[in-house]
Short mmCIF file of C-alpha atoms in Angstrom, two decimals:
data_model
loop_
_atom_site.label_atom_id
_atom_site.label_comp_id
_atom_site.label_asym_id
_atom_site.label_seq_id
_atom_site.Cartn_x
_atom_site.Cartn_y
_atom_site.Cartn_z
CA MET A 1 63.55 -23.60 -44.95
CA ILE A 2 60.66 -21.16 -45.55
CA THR A 3 58.08 -20.18 -42.94
CA ALA A 4 55.05 -17.93 -43.42
CA GLU A 5 53.29 -16.94 -40.18
CA HIS A 6 49.80 -15.37 -40.38
CA ILE A 7 50.36 -13.41 -43.63
CA SER A 8 47.51 -11.39 -45.11
CA LYS A 9 47.03 -9.06 -48.03
CA SER A 10 44.18 -7.01 -49.41
CA PHE A 11 43.70 -5.16 -52.69
CA GLY A 12 41.12 -2.48 -52.04
CA ASP A 13 38.02 -4.06 -50.61
CA VAL A 14 39.14 -7.53 -51.62
CA GLN A 15 41.09 -9.60 -49.06
CA ALA A 16 43.10 -11.89 -51.25
CA VAL A 17 44.96 -13.69 -48.50
CA LYS A 18 43.65 -14.16 -44.91
CA ASP A 19 45.96 -15.20 -42.15
CA VAL A 20 47.88 -17.90 -44.11
CA SER A 21 50.59 -19.96 -42.34
CA LEU A 22 52.80 -22.67 -43.72
CA VAL A 23 56.17 -24.27 -43.46
CA ALA A 24 58.32 -25.63 -46.24
CA GLU A 25 61.15 -27.75 -45.00
CA ASP A 26 64.52 -28.63 -46.53
CA GLY A 27 64.62 -31.92 -48.40
CA LYS A 28 60.85 -31.83 -48.99
CA ILE A 29 58.44 -30.75 -51.74
CA THR A 30 55.59 -28.69 -50.30
CA ALA A 31 52.50 -27.75 -52.31
CA LEU A 32 50.17 -24.81 -51.92
CA LEU A 33 47.06 -26.31 -53.44
CA GLY A 34 44.03 -24.42 -54.43
CA ALA A 35 41.59 -23.56 -57.21
CA ASN A 36 42.25 -20.66 -59.54
CA GLY A 37 41.61 -17.39 -57.61
CA ALA A 38 42.24 -19.16 -54.25
CA GLY A 39 45.06 -16.80 -53.19
CA LYS A 40 48.03 -19.00 -54.18
CA THR A 41 49.87 -16.46 -56.35
CA THR A 42 49.39 -13.60 -53.85
CA SER A 43 50.71 -15.85 -51.11
CA MET A 44 53.69 -16.84 -53.20
CA ARG A 45 54.44 -13.20 -54.04
CA MET A 46 54.58 -12.38 -50.34
CA ILE A 47 56.76 -15.34 -49.66
CA TYR A 48 59.36 -14.41 -52.28
CA ALA A 49 59.26 -10.74 -51.20
CA LEU A 50 57.70 -9.24 -54.33
CA ILE A 51 54.88 -7.66 -52.20
CA THR A 52 54.80 -6.91 -48.51
CA PRO A 53 52.36 -8.66 -46.17
CA GLU A 54 49.89 -6.44 -44.34
CA THR A 55 50.19 -8.77 -41.38
CA GLY A 56 52.48 -11.60 -40.41
CA VAL A 57 56.07 -12.45 -41.28
CA VAL A 58 57.99 -14.54 -43.81
CA THR A 59 61.40 -15.98 -43.04
CA VAL A 60 63.74 -17.57 -45.51
CA ASP A 61 66.51 -19.60 -43.78
CA GLY A 62 65.86 -17.45 -40.70
CA ILE A 63 66.00 -14.14 -42.64
CA ASN A 64 63.00 -11.87 -42.34
CA SER A 65 62.02 -11.14 -45.85
CA THR A 66 60.38 -7.78 -44.96
CA ASP A 67 63.34 -6.51 -42.97
CA ASN A 68 65.95 -7.82 -45.41
CA PRO A 69 64.39 -8.68 -48.76
CA VAL A 70 67.60 -8.59 -50.73
CA ALA A 71 69.23 -11.20 -48.48
CA ALA A 72 66.06 -13.30 -48.54
CA ARG A 73 65.77 -13.21 -52.30
CA ALA A 74 69.40 -14.29 -52.64
CA ARG A 75 68.45 -17.50 -50.87
CA MET A 76 65.56 -18.19 -53.33
CA GLY A 77 65.14 -19.10 -56.91
CA VAL A 78 61.77 -18.15 -58.20
CA LEU A 79 59.62 -19.17 -61.19
CA PRO A 80 56.87 -16.60 -61.08
CA ASP A 81 53.42 -16.88 -62.73
CA ALA A 82 54.65 -14.59 -65.54
CA ARG A 83 57.72 -16.31 -67.00
CA GLY A 84 59.10 -12.94 -68.31
CA LEU A 85 61.88 -14.07 -70.71
CA TYR A 86 63.77 -11.53 -72.78
CA LEU A 87 62.71 -12.67 -76.23
CA ARG A 88 65.63 -11.37 -78.24
CA LEU A 89 68.10 -13.23 -76.05
CA THR A 90 68.88 -16.88 -76.39
CA ALA A 91 68.13 -19.35 -73.65
CA LEU A 92 71.75 -19.24 -72.53
CA GLU A 93 71.87 -15.44 -72.65
CA ASN A 94 68.71 -15.20 -70.49
CA MET A 95 70.39 -17.42 -67.92
CA ALA A 96 73.79 -15.59 -68.09
CA TYR A 97 72.03 -12.21 -67.58
CA PHE A 98 70.47 -13.41 -64.32
CA GLY A 99 73.56 -15.08 -63.20
CA ARG A 100 75.37 -11.74 -63.43
CA LEU A 101 72.60 -10.13 -61.44
CA GLN A 102 73.33 -12.70 -58.74
CA GLY A 103 77.02 -11.73 -58.77
CA MET A 104 78.20 -15.04 -60.26
CA SER A 105 81.57 -15.18 -62.11
CA GLU A 106 81.57 -15.86 -65.82
CA ALA A 107 83.24 -19.22 -65.21
CA ASP A 108 80.47 -20.26 -62.70
CA ILE A 109 77.79 -19.04 -65.04
CA LYS A 110 79.14 -21.22 -67.85
CA SER A 111 79.61 -24.29 -65.75
CA ARG A 112 76.16 -24.02 -64.09
CA SER A 113 74.49 -23.22 -67.44
CA GLU A 114 75.95 -26.36 -69.05
CA GLU A 115 74.76 -28.46 -66.09
CA LEU A 116 71.20 -27.10 -66.21
CA VAL A 117 70.89 -27.34 -69.97
CA SER A 118 71.80 -31.01 -69.66
CA ARG A 119 69.53 -31.76 -66.72
CA LEU A 120 66.54 -30.06 -68.23
CA GLY A 121 67.04 -31.33 -71.76
CA MET A 122 67.60 -27.99 -73.32
CA GLU A 123 70.39 -28.93 -75.72
CA LYS A 124 68.36 -28.43 -78.92
CA PHE A 125 67.31 -24.86 -78.15
CA ALA A 126 69.86 -23.42 -75.77
CA ASN A 127 71.40 -21.15 -78.41
CA ARG A 128 68.10 -20.01 -79.95
CA GLN A 129 66.38 -16.78 -79.23
CA THR A 130 63.43 -17.42 -76.96
CA ASP A 131 60.97 -15.64 -79.17
CA GLY A 132 58.74 -18.38 -80.60
CA PHE A 133 59.59 -20.97 -77.91
CA SER A 134 56.90 -23.49 -76.93
CA GLN A 135 55.39 -23.22 -73.49
CA GLY A 136 57.56 -26.18 -72.30
CA GLN A 137 60.68 -24.56 -73.63
CA ARG A 138 59.91 -21.20 -71.97
CA VAL A 139 59.21 -22.95 -68.54
CA LYS A 140 62.57 -24.78 -68.75
CA VAL A 141 64.49 -21.63 -69.54
CA ALA A 142 62.75 -19.78 -66.75
CA ILE A 143 63.47 -22.49 -64.24
CA ALA A 144 67.09 -22.66 -65.36
CA ARG A 145 67.43 -18.89 -65.06
CA ALA A 146 65.95 -18.85 -61.62
CA LEU A 147 68.15 -21.65 -60.32
CA LEU A 148 71.42 -20.69 -61.93
CA HIS A 149 72.83 -19.48 -58.57
CA ASP A 150 71.95 -22.84 -57.01
CA PRO A 151 69.68 -21.41 -54.30
CA GLN A 152 68.67 -23.50 -51.29
CA ASN A 153 65.00 -22.57 -51.69
CA ILE A 154 62.99 -23.03 -54.85
CA LEU A 155 59.63 -21.42 -55.37
CA LEU A 156 57.52 -22.29 -58.40
CA ASP A 157 54.13 -20.81 -59.27
CA GLU A 158 52.11 -23.23 -61.38
CA PRO A 159 55.35 -24.77 -62.89
CA THR A 160 53.62 -27.26 -65.24
CA ASN A 161 50.64 -25.04 -66.35
CA GLY A 162 49.98 -25.70 -69.97
CA LEU A 163 52.87 -28.18 -70.48
CA ASP A 164 52.66 -31.35 -72.47
CA VAL A 165 53.20 -34.79 -70.91
CA MET A 166 56.94 -35.09 -71.70
CA SER A 167 57.74 -31.59 -70.40
CA THR A 168 55.67 -32.21 -67.24
CA ARG A 169 57.59 -35.46 -66.58
CA ALA A 170 60.97 -33.69 -67.07
CA ILE A 171 60.02 -31.00 -64.55
CA ARG A 172 58.82 -33.61 -62.00
CA GLU A 173 62.05 -35.53 -62.29
CA PHE A 174 64.07 -32.36 -61.91
CA LEU A 175 62.19 -31.44 -58.71
CA ARG A 176 62.80 -34.91 -57.33
CA GLU A 177 66.54 -34.57 -57.97
CA GLU A 178 66.66 -31.10 -56.26
CA LYS A 179 64.71 -32.59 -53.31
CA ALA A 180 67.30 -35.31 -53.05
CA ARG A 181 69.95 -32.65 -52.85
CA GLY A 182 68.29 -31.31 -49.75
CA LYS A 183 66.61 -28.33 -51.33
CA CYS A 184 63.42 -26.73 -49.90
CA ILE A 185 60.84 -26.74 -52.72
CA LEU A 186 57.55 -24.90 -52.52
CA PHE A 187 55.19 -24.73 -55.47
CA SER A 188 51.60 -23.63 -56.11
CA SER A 189 49.22 -25.71 -58.17
CA HIS A 190 45.61 -26.47 -58.94
CA VAL A 191 46.50 -29.80 -60.57
CA MET A 192 45.74 -32.68 -58.19
CA GLN A 193 47.71 -35.20 -60.16
CA GLU A 194 50.81 -32.97 -60.05
CA VAL A 195 50.58 -32.45 -56.31
CA SER A 196 49.91 -36.21 -55.65
CA ALA A 197 52.87 -37.22 -57.84
CA VAL A 198 55.65 -35.25 -56.19
CA CYS A 199 54.68 -33.63 -52.87
CA ASP A 200 55.51 -34.55 -49.33
CA GLU A 201 53.37 -31.86 -47.64
CA ILE A 202 50.24 -30.14 -48.83
CA THR A 203 48.63 -26.84 -47.69
CA VAL A 204 45.08 -26.54 -48.96
CA ILE A 205 44.04 -22.90 -49.58
CA ASP A 206 40.58 -21.59 -50.55
CA ALA A 207 39.24 -18.02 -50.71
CA GLY A 208 42.55 -16.84 -49.41
CA ALA A 209 42.49 -19.00 -46.25
CA VAL A 210 44.19 -22.29 -45.19
CA LYS A 211 41.60 -25.07 -44.96
CA ALA A 212 43.87 -27.99 -44.08
CA LYS A 213 47.47 -29.14 -44.20
CA GLY A 214 49.40 -32.35 -43.95
CA THR A 215 50.55 -35.26 -46.10
CA GLU A 216 48.29 -36.65 -48.78
CA ALA A 217 47.48 -39.64 -46.58
CA GLU A 218 46.50 -37.29 -43.70
CA LEU A 219 44.29 -35.21 -45.96
CA LEU A 220 42.51 -38.31 -47.22
CA ARG A 221 42.01 -39.52 -43.76
CA LEU A 222 40.79 -36.14 -42.57
CA SER A 223 38.28 -35.84 -45.40
CA GLY A 224 37.18 -39.47 -45.44
CA GLN A 225 37.99 -39.69 -49.16
CA ASP A 226 40.15 -42.09 -51.12
CA ASN A 227 41.65 -39.74 -53.65
CA LEU A 228 43.17 -36.23 -53.49
CA GLU A 229 40.65 -34.60 -55.80
CA ASP A 230 37.65 -35.66 -53.77
CA ALA A 231 39.57 -34.83 -50.60
CA PHE A 232 40.20 -31.35 -51.86
CA VAL A 233 36.58 -30.75 -52.73
CA SER A 234 35.49 -32.02 -49.37
CA LEU A 235 37.99 -29.89 -47.48
CA VAL A 236 37.16 -26.63 -49.20
CA THR A 237 33.39 -27.09 -49.10
CA THR A 238 33.20 -28.15 -45.39
CA SER A 239 32.98 -25.13 -43.05
CA THR A 240 34.21 -26.85 -39.97
CA LEU A 241 36.90 -29.52 -40.23
CA SER A 242 37.08 -31.79 -37.16
CA GLY A 243 40.70 -32.37 -36.41
CA ALA A 244 42.05 -30.11 -39.05
CA ASN A 245 45.20 -28.17 -38.37
CA PRO A 246 45.20 -25.08 -40.59
#
């Protein structure tokens, strides 16, 4: 379980995130939904302890990520906005390298790698150097690498950005399987269809601030709209939301 309470971050005169709070529960898929530049990536970076919040606190399974970032990171698997593969390594070598960083044994790395290669449909390119991979192949390798140590908490920043239909469907199915295993999944997205297809809870963010949160049905009811795209537009352009719970 991940909680962020009143986190904020500025870069010079620009306040990128303003007093954001959210909860991502085990056994659920939670979305941080916002347009490009809304503050999603900065919020995610604070949550996975890459940068320190100026205010507020993030806890991961009860661990304060500011006080103990190493222990908090060990409980998370992160797909950042920059995929950051080592291009001269094969897909399997990328995965093994990160497994060793997590302190996994060679036997566990091999077993878990084989499982993820199968589940993500990576058999045809697992032994190829990642230089020249398609966007979908790179994302699959980055997800497998991040989740090799089987973390309880999965954080994905725009996981299907630029993917084709088949790769997107594969990632969605994988997330549903991890949810069924009781994992806590938090991902950021600006794609309404993506959020609608897989998410249990949604936090709407705009200009660095939370505008509303709830299930899709609750956001539709709150906005008076009949689809998530129209609800999103209504929520981020309305200054006062009667009954909202940001």
